[in-house]
């Protein structure tokens, strides 16, 4: 049995649809810029989608005067795009939704919390706070009545959602799954990463000696996965392998040698029954923090030896979209495979100390891609790798 | 796929913490009427259970509850390191979230303590359990209202069925915060005599029976409302049929209803005996983990309350029905681990 | 060394980092705060100490790497505060 990718959907700061994202990726157009929509005192650039909530609601086909979490709006737009791309109908087959988010409806709660904590304002906005709330809204609006759940493991959330989706398909509990993740920019995470002192005031520089932190971003990315014995409009690629591991080193930092990342990558290869040299390209987690890139870089060298595949971090385009990055970057990996192209870390200039690694810095067309890996690492030592292939 | 519950621990409003705590010692035969709108958890001595002082000092209540039940369960099960740690929470670290939000507002986005931010994410207690257990295995957290625990169990069972893993720790935790309590009050949540609860349960489940297994558990059923009585019946029918059972095989149904008395009555009427488990643990998104803990212990100890006392009663199959805020309905089936329970006498209340 | 400042710092560290069962007199002002042998603090505590210094003494440390030198011990913290406070 094979698990096929039959639909993709994405909204990020570089595009409101998959095709807009693809164009920006090919043009090396970054969405990282000063924030305009989100009100915060922090003067840091971010991968912000320059649409207000009511503009997003309009795109999502919802009344523009309604109150929605941005999480739900972004998630709905991308999940719906993936679903209509695959052409699946929940009335005709068992379709589930597995969504991932790290902040849930935080953008709504933080706007109203000053009043709510005083016992004023609209208490019901707090009902949108939990991570499952946006997922339920998305499922309802897409007509999905089957298995619906939400994964929240910080920045690896979406990658972990994909793993559960595959298992549900393999065991015939579902015929198709809309799976991915979403996170909006909000003051909570801007202040959180600011308190950790890892926000770069410039555009992030993943795997670069001069890297000084990450840029936050927002967006959503979803895939439609189907078993190969179900009718599909078209097939982009297969989900070939995956693994999650726990670095078990520290609450926020990854171990210097990259114990967890090594385990996730090598176990994903085992699950895919592949050797390291079967991987043609890696979309690395590559946030641009000192710790992540050092740790991930060491893990790459450990797993792949002196034959580290071509790799790049696309966070230089979108910023770090937290719980959504595994979904968005999985969509980018699908785009890489079907267009046979690598999207570069186009602003790279200097190799990291004691590291031989250099990411792709220019768009590579005709890259001969058969199998690609995508990494996503999160707080709590949570590390995940997935492998997609033609 | 059936998995065996090998070991479980619980922190709840009653003195449930420990291994194989006799039900008659920890739960009153009927929960007494209490003042106030909450049923706060009784805390064990966390200092003994979480020996890393540097980690413990940063932990909020939910993390202490989740980590203490998880670590204790792992240690007592003798598994060393579980092959997967799969956790569930409905709201995650609300106390830390509220503290951080308060700081953002009061300090105008300046001078914020990173600890509250770090510890607010849903996967904190699962991650810290892995960290304390030095466990590099699969570690995932589900945060989806009344489906959180059920999703974690589904994930564990799927991986066991694939033979990717032979055992897993499945744990759930949620905490009460004053703001949440106030929000629920304002939303009219307490009208039906509901009380908000909190707690944590951890289960070490495995694919092979052990001499001290408590019970077996199968794939949970999850239904999103609005639900009709017919849909509920169909789900119960199919769950029972999948396990070759009929209505009369269900010895007791544990119910945990919240807002839908009609559906609760429907479930109660269908089976010979019913018992409301939320009377002991209160209402919260992962309360069904208390239901599973109770069902597993009732099966192992072969004890059922008649409202006066816990009485030795032969039981093989217990259905746990749960409904939570936001129309999440779930069904879980627990069955005696062995045809002839070999431990039944030791827990009787005499 | 300003003993009052050192004692204040000890109490503030205990409060801000929620050091259970540690009393000010248990802290050796010259002992390392981080790693083995001292209080065993880590990188998250370093960030909390940056907040502490800003909150109580109005001094902003913008480079977390600089924190390492400043937070070697309670004494070095006190010296930094004395030298920089207006």
Tab-separated table of N, CA and C in Angstrom, chain A residues 27-176:
chain	number	residue	atom	x	y	z
A	27	UNK	N	11.202	33.219	-7.834
A	27	UNK	CA	11.714	34.590	-7.993
A	27	UNK	C	12.627	35.023	-6.852
A	28	UNK	N	12.851	34.126	-5.869
A	28	UNK	CA	13.621	34.494	-4.664
A	28	UNK	C	13.025	35.737	-4.012
A	29	UNK	N	11.718	35.751	-3.945
A	29	UNK	CA	11.027	36.892	-3.339
A	29	UNK	C	10.670	36.547	-1.902
A	30	UNK	N	11.234	37.279	-0.961
A	30	UNK	CA	10.978	36.991	0.456
A	30	UNK	C	9.789	37.794	0.966
A	31	UNK	N	9.029	37.177	1.883
A	31	UNK	CA	7.900	37.882	2.496
A	31	UNK	C	8.262	38.531	3.812
A	32	UNK	N	9.542	38.487	4.187
A	32	UNK	CA	9.950	39.030	5.485
A	32	UNK	C	10.123	40.551	5.382
A	33	UNK	N	9.319	41.265	6.138
A	33	UNK	CA	9.253	42.730	6.029
A	33	UNK	C	8.698	43.286	7.338
A	34	UNK	N	8.757	44.602	7.528
A	34	UNK	CA	8.160	45.173	8.745
A	34	UNK	C	6.680	44.788	8.857
A	35	UNK	N	6.237	44.593	10.106
A	35	UNK	CA	4.835	44.200	10.312
A	35	UNK	C	3.918	45.407	10.138
A	36	UNK	N	2.778	45.164	9.508
A	36	UNK	CA	1.785	46.233	9.310
A	36	UNK	C	0.440	45.899	9.942
A	37	UNK	N	0.105	44.633	9.933
A	37	UNK	CA	-1.211	44.232	10.441
A	37	UNK	C	-1.162	44.053	11.949
A	38	UNK	N	-0.153	43.321	12.429
A	38	UNK	CA	-0.054	43.040	13.862
A	38	UNK	C	0.501	44.255	14.606
A	39	UNK	N	-0.184	44.620	15.688
A	39	UNK	CA	0.252	45.760	16.498
A	39	UNK	C	1.152	45.263	17.623
A	40	UNK	N	2.417	45.672	17.587
A	40	UNK	CA	3.353	45.282	18.638
A	40	UNK	C	4.426	46.353	18.764
A	41	UNK	N	5.037	46.432	19.953
A	41	UNK	CA	6.098	47.434	20.134
A	41	UNK	C	7.423	46.934	19.551
A	42	UNK	N	7.487	45.638	19.263
A	42	UNK	CA	8.764	45.079	18.815
A	42	UNK	C	9.029	45.416	17.349
A	43	UNK	N	10.164	46.044	17.125
A	43	UNK	CA	10.494	46.429	15.753
A	43	UNK	C	11.343	45.350	15.108
A	44	UNK	N	10.689	44.278	14.770
A	44	UNK	CA	11.376	43.179	14.083
A	44	UNK	C	10.589	42.851	12.823
A	45	UNK	N	11.298	42.430	11.779
A	45	UNK	CA	10.571	42.044	10.567
A	45	UNK	C	9.942	40.666	10.751
A	46	UNK	N	8.945	40.375	9.966
A	46	UNK	CA	8.283	39.076	10.065
A	46	UNK	C	7.663	38.697	8.729
A	47	UNK	N	7.392	37.434	8.573
A	47	UNK	CA	6.716	36.949	7.369
A	47	UNK	C	5.219	37.079	7.550
A	48	UNK	N	4.758	38.320	7.438
A	48	UNK	CA	3.348	38.609	7.702
A	48	UNK	C	2.529	38.597	6.409
A	49	UNK	N	1.358	38.008	6.470
A	49	UNK	CA	0.443	38.033	5.323
A	49	UNK	C	-0.274	39.376	5.371
A	50	UNK	N	-0.127	40.159	4.302
A	50	UNK	CA	-0.619	41.545	4.357
A	50	UNK	C	-2.111	41.635	4.051
A	51	UNK	N	-2.880	40.832	4.724
A	51	UNK	CA	-4.333	40.879	4.599
A	51	UNK	C	-4.920	40.955	5.998
A	52	UNK	N	-5.905	41.815	6.193
A	52	UNK	CA	-6.566	41.892	7.490
A	52	UNK	C	-7.482	40.682	7.648
A	53	UNK	N	-7.964	40.498	8.865
A	53	UNK	CA	-8.859	39.359	9.093
A	53	UNK	C	-10.105	39.434	8.222
A	54	UNK	N	-10.627	40.658	8.011
A	54	UNK	CA	-11.852	40.702	7.199
A	54	UNK	C	-11.529	40.433	5.725
A	55	UNK	N	-10.337	40.820	5.283
A	55	UNK	CA	-9.933	40.455	3.915
A	55	UNK	C	-9.749	38.938	3.783
A	56	UNK	N	-9.189	38.343	4.845
A	56	UNK	CA	-9.031	36.885	4.834
A	56	UNK	C	-10.394	36.201	4.842
A	57	UNK	N	-11.318	36.762	5.654
A	57	UNK	CA	-12.662	36.179	5.734
A	57	UNK	C	-13.318	36.194	4.356
A	58	UNK	N	-13.115	37.289	3.638
A	58	UNK	CA	-13.684	37.395	2.301
A	58	UNK	C	-13.133	36.292	1.395
A	59	UNK	N	-11.818	36.114	1.476
A	59	UNK	CA	-11.194	35.044	0.684
A	59	UNK	C	-11.705	33.669	1.073
A	60	UNK	N	-12.001	33.528	2.370
A	60	UNK	CA	-12.466	32.222	2.861
A	60	UNK	C	-13.954	32.029	2.617
A	61	UNK	N	-14.598	33.058	2.049
A	61	UNK	CA	-16.019	32.959	1.762
A	61	UNK	C	-16.895	33.088	2.995
A	62	UNK	N	-16.415	33.848	3.974
A	62	UNK	CA	-17.165	34.036	5.222
A	62	UNK	C	-17.615	35.486	5.327
A	63	UNK	N	-18.685	35.745	6.101
A	63	UNK	CA	-19.098	37.146	6.308
A	63	UNK	C	-17.927	37.960	6.867
A	64	UNK	N	-17.682	39.139	6.286
A	64	UNK	CA	-16.481	39.897	6.660
A	64	UNK	C	-16.629	40.599	7.998
A	65	UNK	N	-17.846	40.660	8.542
A	65	UNK	CA	-18.001	41.328	9.835
A	65	UNK	C	-17.992	40.340	11.008
A	66	UNK	N	-17.731	39.076	10.729
A	66	UNK	CA	-17.688	38.081	11.801
A	66	UNK	C	-16.401	38.185	12.609
A	67	UNK	N	-16.407	37.602	13.800
A	67	UNK	CA	-15.184	37.549	14.610
A	67	UNK	C	-14.611	36.140	14.515
A	68	UNK	N	-13.415	36.027	13.957
A	68	UNK	CA	-12.790	34.725	13.768
A	68	UNK	C	-11.364	34.782	14.292
A	69	UNK	N	-10.834	33.634	14.667
A	69	UNK	CA	-9.404	33.621	14.934
A	69	UNK	C	-8.706	33.587	13.574
A	70	UNK	N	-7.580	34.279	13.499
A	70	UNK	CA	-6.797	34.301	12.261
A	70	UNK	C	-6.326	32.878	11.939
A	71	UNK	N	-6.140	32.101	13.001
A	71	UNK	CA	-5.741	30.698	12.838
A	71	UNK	C	-6.760	29.965	11.969
A	72	UNK	N	-8.028	30.142	12.317
A	72	UNK	CA	-9.085	29.452	11.579
A	72	UNK	C	-9.128	29.950	10.138
A	73	UNK	N	-9.011	31.267	9.947
A	73	UNK	CA	-9.113	31.835	8.596
A	73	UNK	C	-7.990	31.320	7.686
A	74	UNK	N	-6.764	31.388	8.193
A	74	UNK	CA	-5.629	30.936	7.371
A	74	UNK	C	-5.735	29.440	7.102
A	75	UNK	N	-6.094	28.699	8.155
A	75	UNK	CA	-6.203	27.239	8.018
A	75	UNK	C	-7.273	26.858	7.005
A	76	UNK	N	-8.390	27.540	7.093
A	76	UNK	CA	-9.503	27.218	6.187
A	76	UNK	C	-9.123	27.485	4.727
A	77	UNK	N	-8.464	28.609	4.491
A	77	UNK	CA	-8.091	28.962	3.106
A	77	UNK	C	-7.171	27.893	2.508
A	78	UNK	N	-6.147	27.498	3.276
A	78	UNK	CA	-5.180	26.540	2.723
A	78	UNK	C	-5.758	25.125	2.659
A	79	UNK	N	-6.519	24.739	3.695
A	79	UNK	CA	-7.080	23.380	3.697
A	79	UNK	C	-8.099	23.234	2.570
A	80	UNK	N	-8.869	24.275	2.339
A	80	UNK	CA	-9.868	24.219	1.262
A	80	UNK	C	-9.175	24.132	-0.102
A	81	UNK	N	-8.085	24.890	-0.262
A	81	UNK	CA	-7.347	24.824	-1.528
A	81	UNK	C	-6.840	23.389	-1.774
A	82	UNK	N	-6.303	22.780	-0.707
A	82	UNK	CA	-5.779	21.407	-0.854
A	82	UNK	C	-6.900	20.447	-1.217
A	83	UNK	N	-8.045	20.625	-0.542
A	83	UNK	CA	-9.151	19.710	-0.763
A	83	UNK	C	-9.728	19.858	-2.171
A	84	UNK	N	-9.849	21.108	-2.636
A	84	UNK	CA	-10.423	21.233	-3.981
A	84	UNK	C	-9.397	20.845	-5.044
A	85	UNK	N	-8.111	21.011	-4.729
A	85	UNK	CA	-7.068	20.544	-5.656
A	85	UNK	C	-7.180	19.029	-5.833
A	86	UNK	N	-7.403	18.320	-4.738
A	86	UNK	CA	-7.515	16.856	-4.812
A	86	UNK	C	-8.865	16.431	-5.373
A	87	UNK	N	-9.824	17.342	-5.322
A	87	UNK	CA	-11.152	17.023	-5.847
A	87	UNK	C	-11.890	15.966	-5.040
A	88	UNK	N	-11.584	15.882	-3.748
A	88	UNK	CA	-12.270	14.866	-2.947
A	88	UNK	C	-13.550	15.437	-2.338
A	89	UNK	N	-14.520	14.560	-2.139
A	89	UNK	CA	-15.807	14.972	-1.603
A	89	UNK	C	-16.095	14.151	-0.344
A	90	UNK	N	-16.177	14.830	0.804
A	90	UNK	CA	-16.398	14.103	2.065
A	90	UNK	C	-17.719	13.345	2.081
A	91	UNK	N	-18.617	13.671	1.154
A	91	UNK	CA	-19.880	12.931	1.109
A	91	UNK	C	-19.680	11.582	0.432
A	92	UNK	N	-18.606	11.442	-0.338
A	92	UNK	CA	-18.399	10.226	-1.124
A	92	UNK	C	-17.332	9.299	-0.551
A	93	UNK	N	-16.483	9.823	0.296
A	93	UNK	CA	-15.472	8.967	0.916
A	93	UNK	C	-15.207	9.431	2.347
A	94	UNK	N	-14.526	8.575	3.117
A	94	UNK	CA	-14.264	8.937	4.513
A	94	UNK	C	-13.045	9.874	4.572
A	95	UNK	N	-13.323	11.150	4.751
A	95	UNK	CA	-12.259	12.156	4.781
A	95	UNK	C	-12.086	12.659	6.208
A	96	UNK	N	-10.858	12.672	6.698
A	96	UNK	CA	-10.566	13.189	8.030
A	96	UNK	C	-9.764	14.472	7.937
A	97	UNK	N	-9.659	15.173	9.063
A	97	UNK	CA	-8.835	16.389	9.118
A	97	UNK	C	-7.912	16.278	10.325
A	98	UNK	N	-6.616	16.378	10.081
A	98	UNK	CA	-5.665	16.442	11.183
A	98	UNK	C	-4.886	17.733	11.012
A	99	UNK	N	-5.139	18.639	11.919
A	99	UNK	CA	-4.527	19.955	11.810
A	99	UNK	C	-3.539	20.129	12.949
A	100	UNK	N	-2.584	21.014	12.731
A	100	UNK	CA	-1.576	21.246	13.752
A	100	UNK	C	-1.483	22.743	13.997
A	101	UNK	N	-1.315	23.113	15.246
A	101	UNK	CA	-1.105	24.524	15.558
A	101	UNK	C	-0.421	24.608	16.902
A	102	UNK	N	0.365	25.651	17.093
A	102	UNK	CA	1.007	25.803	18.405
A	102	UNK	C	0.279	26.835	19.250
A	103	UNK	N	-0.396	27.802	18.634
A	103	UNK	CA	-1.036	28.851	19.441
A	103	UNK	C	-2.557	28.780	19.462
A	104	UNK	N	-3.154	27.964	18.599
A	104	UNK	CA	-4.611	27.892	18.575
A	104	UNK	C	-5.207	29.263	18.321
A	105	UNK	N	-6.221	29.620	19.104
A	105	UNK	CA	-6.896	30.905	18.888
A	105	UNK	C	-6.295	32.051	19.671
A	106	UNK	N	-4.976	31.971	19.914
A	106	UNK	CA	-4.315	32.984	20.740
A	106	UNK	C	-4.495	34.404	20.211
A	107	UNK	N	-4.502	34.567	18.888
A	107	UNK	CA	-4.602	35.933	18.344
A	107	UNK	C	-5.892	36.602	18.813
A	108	UNK	N	-6.940	35.793	19.002
A	108	UNK	CA	-8.210	36.335	19.462
A	108	UNK	C	-8.175	36.537	20.980
A	109	UNK	N	-7.674	35.532	21.705
A	109	UNK	CA	-7.638	35.661	23.168
A	109	UNK	C	-6.779	36.839	23.607
A	110	UNK	N	-5.636	37.055	22.951
A	110	UNK	CA	-4.753	38.119	23.432
A	110	UNK	C	-5.359	39.509	23.197
A	111	UNK	N	-6.228	39.619	22.194
A	111	UNK	CA	-6.887	40.903	21.948
A	111	UNK	C	-7.884	41.223	23.053
A	112	UNK	N	-8.491	40.187	23.609
A	112	UNK	CA	-9.581	40.397	24.558
A	112	UNK	C	-9.200	40.100	25.995
A	113	UNK	N	-7.975	39.616	26.207
A	113	UNK	CA	-7.627	39.130	27.540
A	113	UNK	C	-7.620	40.229	28.597
A	114	UNK	N	-7.220	41.445	28.201
A	114	UNK	CA	-7.183	42.549	29.169
A	114	UNK	C	-8.565	42.779	29.769
A	115	UNK	N	-9.588	42.642	28.946
A	115	UNK	CA	-10.960	42.792	29.443
A	115	UNK	C	-11.439	41.539	30.165
A	116	UNK	N	-11.133	40.404	29.563
A	116	UNK	CA	-11.633	39.143	30.111
A	116	UNK	C	-11.106	38.907	31.523
A	117	UNK	N	-9.838	39.248	31.765
A	117	UNK	CA	-9.284	39.007	33.095
A	117	UNK	C	-9.937	39.907	34.141
A	118	UNK	N	-10.574	40.998	33.691
A	118	UNK	CA	-11.291	41.881	34.607
A	118	UNK	C	-12.757	41.452	34.752
A	119	UNK	N	-13.087	40.342	34.142
A	119	UNK	CA	-14.469	39.877	34.198
A	119	UNK	C	-15.382	40.634	33.255
A	120	UNK	N	-14.769	41.312	32.260
A	120	UNK	CA	-15.564	42.070	31.281
A	120	UNK	C	-15.388	41.468	29.896
A	121	UNK	N	-15.952	42.141	28.912
A	121	UNK	CA	-15.782	41.713	27.531
A	121	UNK	C	-16.518	40.424	27.230
A	122	UNK	N	-16.201	39.868	26.088
A	122	UNK	CA	-16.920	38.675	25.652
A	122	UNK	C	-16.172	37.404	26.045
A	123	UNK	N	-16.700	36.748	27.071
A	123	UNK	CA	-16.050	35.540	27.573
A	123	UNK	C	-15.996	34.452	26.511
A	124	UNK	N	-16.963	34.489	25.591
A	124	UNK	CA	-17.004	33.376	24.630
A	124	UNK	C	-15.810	33.356	23.671
A	125	UNK	N	-15.089	34.480	23.560
A	125	UNK	CA	-13.886	34.438	22.723
A	125	UNK	C	-12.861	33.457	23.281
A	126	UNK	N	-12.899	33.258	24.601
A	126	UNK	CA	-11.952	32.316	25.197
A	126	UNK	C	-12.251	30.876	24.746
A	127	UNK	N	-13.452	30.649	24.272
A	127	UNK	CA	-13.783	29.305	23.775
A	127	UNK	C	-13.065	29.005	22.459
A	128	UNK	N	-12.525	30.056	21.842
A	128	UNK	CA	-11.769	29.854	20.601
A	128	UNK	C	-10.293	29.638	20.899
A	129	UNK	N	-9.938	29.704	22.184
A	129	UNK	CA	-8.522	29.706	22.546
A	129	UNK	C	-7.814	28.376	22.306
A	130	UNK	N	-8.481	27.279	22.668
A	130	UNK	CA	-7.767	25.995	22.634
A	130	UNK	C	-7.438	25.587	21.199
A	131	UNK	N	-6.400	24.776	21.067
A	131	UNK	CA	-5.892	24.443	19.735
A	131	UNK	C	-6.919	23.727	18.870
A	132	UNK	N	-7.813	22.964	19.519
A	132	UNK	CA	-8.789	22.204	18.746
A	132	UNK	C	-9.873	23.073	18.118
A	133	UNK	N	-10.073	24.281	18.658
A	133	UNK	CA	-11.205	25.111	18.210
A	133	UNK	C	-11.129	25.428	16.715
A	134	UNK	N	-9.955	25.883	16.258
A	134	UNK	CA	-9.845	26.252	14.840
A	134	UNK	C	-10.022	25.012	13.966
A	135	UNK	N	-9.500	23.887	14.414
A	135	UNK	CA	-9.634	22.647	13.634
A	135	UNK	C	-11.108	22.288	13.437
A	136	UNK	N	-11.883	22.414	14.516
A	136	UNK	CA	-13.308	22.066	14.428
A	136	UNK	C	-14.020	22.985	13.429
A	137	UNK	N	-13.711	24.284	13.497
A	137	UNK	CA	-14.335	25.222	12.550
A	137	UNK	C	-13.982	24.861	11.109
A	138	UNK	N	-12.701	24.539	10.887
A	138	UNK	CA	-12.262	24.208	9.525
A	138	UNK	C	-12.995	22.956	9.043
A	139	UNK	N	-13.048	21.937	9.897
A	139	UNK	CA	-13.714	20.680	9.523
A	139	UNK	C	-15.186	20.947	9.185
A	140	UNK	N	-15.842	21.727	10.038
A	140	UNK	CA	-17.259	22.001	9.795
A	140	UNK	C	-17.460	22.693	8.464
A	141	UNK	N	-16.612	23.668	8.152
A	141	UNK	CA	-16.793	24.431	6.921
A	141	UNK	C	-16.394	23.644	5.682
A	142	UNK	N	-15.594	22.594	5.872
A	142	UNK	CA	-15.227	21.757	4.726
A	142	UNK	C	-16.141	20.540	4.611
A	143	UNK	N	-17.085	20.438	5.528
A	143	UNK	CA	-18.002	19.285	5.486
A	143	UNK	C	-17.363	17.984	5.932
A	144	UNK	N	-16.280	18.089	6.708
A	144	UNK	CA	-15.597	16.871	7.171
A	144	UNK	C	-16.217	16.417	8.493
A	145	UNK	N	-16.769	15.192	8.507
A	145	UNK	CA	-17.439	14.684	9.697
A	145	UNK	C	-16.665	13.539	10.348
A	146	UNK	N	-15.666	13.017	9.628
A	146	UNK	CA	-14.913	11.881	10.162
A	146	UNK	C	-13.807	12.363	11.096
A	147	UNK	N	-12.898	11.442	11.409
A	147	UNK	CA	-11.822	11.680	12.375
A	147	UNK	C	-11.206	13.075	12.233
A	148	UNK	N	-11.270	13.817	13.307
A	148	UNK	CA	-10.748	15.181	13.324
A	148	UNK	C	-9.962	15.370	14.608
A	149	UNK	N	-8.716	15.771	14.487
A	149	UNK	CA	-7.960	16.041	15.711
A	149	UNK	C	-6.874	17.080	15.454
A	150	UNK	N	-6.205	17.457	16.536
A	150	UNK	CA	-5.197	18.511	16.461
A	150	UNK	C	-3.933	18.078	17.182
A	151	UNK	N	-2.813	18.274	16.495
A	151	UNK	CA	-1.514	17.969	17.087
A	151	UNK	C	-0.883	19.283	17.524
A	152	UNK	N	-0.282	19.306	18.704
A	152	UNK	CA	0.421	20.510	19.118
A	152	UNK	C	1.719	20.136	19.809
A	153	UNK	N	2.781	20.119	19.028
A	153	UNK	CA	4.110	19.844	19.572
A	153	UNK	C	5.042	20.970	19.129
A	154	UNK	N	4.592	22.210	19.355
A	154	UNK	CA	5.363	23.392	18.973
A	154	UNK	C	5.698	23.325	17.474
A	155	UNK	N	6.968	23.538	17.114
A	155	UNK	CA	7.303	23.774	15.713
A	155	UNK	C	7.378	22.516	14.855
A	156	UNK	N	7.215	21.347	15.451
A	156	UNK	CA	7.193	20.120	14.650
A	156	UNK	C	5.762	19.608	14.482
A	157	UNK	N	4.780	20.389	14.917
A	157	UNK	CA	3.392	19.927	14.968
A	157	UNK	C	2.885	19.344	13.653
A	158	UNK	N	3.058	20.085	12.556
A	158	UNK	CA	2.493	19.635	11.275
A	158	UNK	C	3.122	18.335	10.810
A	159	UNK	N	4.421	18.201	10.993
A	159	UNK	CA	5.100	16.974	10.555
A	159	UNK	C	4.524	15.780	11.319
A	160	UNK	N	4.245	15.980	12.602
A	160	UNK	CA	3.681	14.885	13.390
A	160	UNK	C	2.256	14.569	12.972
A	161	UNK	N	1.520	15.595	12.543
A	161	UNK	CA	0.158	15.367	12.060
A	161	UNK	C	0.188	14.454	10.830
A	162	UNK	N	1.173	14.669	9.959
A	162	UNK	CA	1.299	13.859	8.736
A	162	UNK	C	1.508	12.377	9.086
A	163	UNK	N	2.252	12.139	10.170
A	163	UNK	CA	2.510	10.741	10.571
A	163	UNK	C	1.219	10.043	10.993
A	164	UNK	N	0.416	10.722	11.794
A	164	UNK	CA	-0.848	10.118	12.228
A	164	UNK	C	-1.754	9.882	11.016
A	165	UNK	N	-1.770	10.858	10.095
A	165	UNK	CA	-2.613	10.740	8.899
A	165	UNK	C	-2.272	9.470	8.138
A	166	UNK	N	-0.987	9.222	7.953
A	166	UNK	CA	-0.565	8.035	7.214
A	166	UNK	C	-1.039	6.759	7.904
A	167	UNK	N	-0.926	6.741	9.217
A	167	UNK	CA	-1.329	5.528	9.959
A	167	UNK	C	-2.837	5.291	9.850
A	168	UNK	N	-3.606	6.360	9.903
A	168	UNK	CA	-5.064	6.206	9.791
A	168	UNK	C	-5.448	5.653	8.416
A	169	UNK	N	-4.705	6.069	7.389
A	169	UNK	CA	-4.972	5.565	6.042
A	169	UNK	C	-4.577	4.099	5.923
A	170	UNK	N	-3.385	3.763	6.394
A	170	UNK	CA	-2.876	2.396	6.304
A	170	UNK	C	-3.791	1.393	6.987
A	171	UNK	N	-4.419	1.832	8.064
A	171	UNK	CA	-5.289	0.920	8.812
A	171	UNK	C	-6.741	1.046	8.383
A	172	UNK	N	-6.947	1.708	7.252
A	172	UNK	CA	-8.281	1.805	6.645
A	172	UNK	C	-9.307	2.449	7.564
A	173	UNK	N	-8.849	3.288	8.480
A	173	UNK	CA	-9.804	4.017	9.307
A	173	UNK	C	-10.329	5.224	8.527
A	174	UNK	N	-9.576	5.645	7.516
A	174	UNK	CA	-9.990	6.747	6.640
A	174	UNK	C	-9.543	6.442	5.218
A	175	UNK	N	-10.166	7.114	4.254
A	175	UNK	CA	-9.768	6.955	2.844
A	175	UNK	C	-8.902	8.124	2.372
A	176	UNK	N	-9.126	9.275	2.967
A	176	UNK	CA	-8.346	10.467	2.603
A	176	UNK	C	-8.229	11.347	3.840
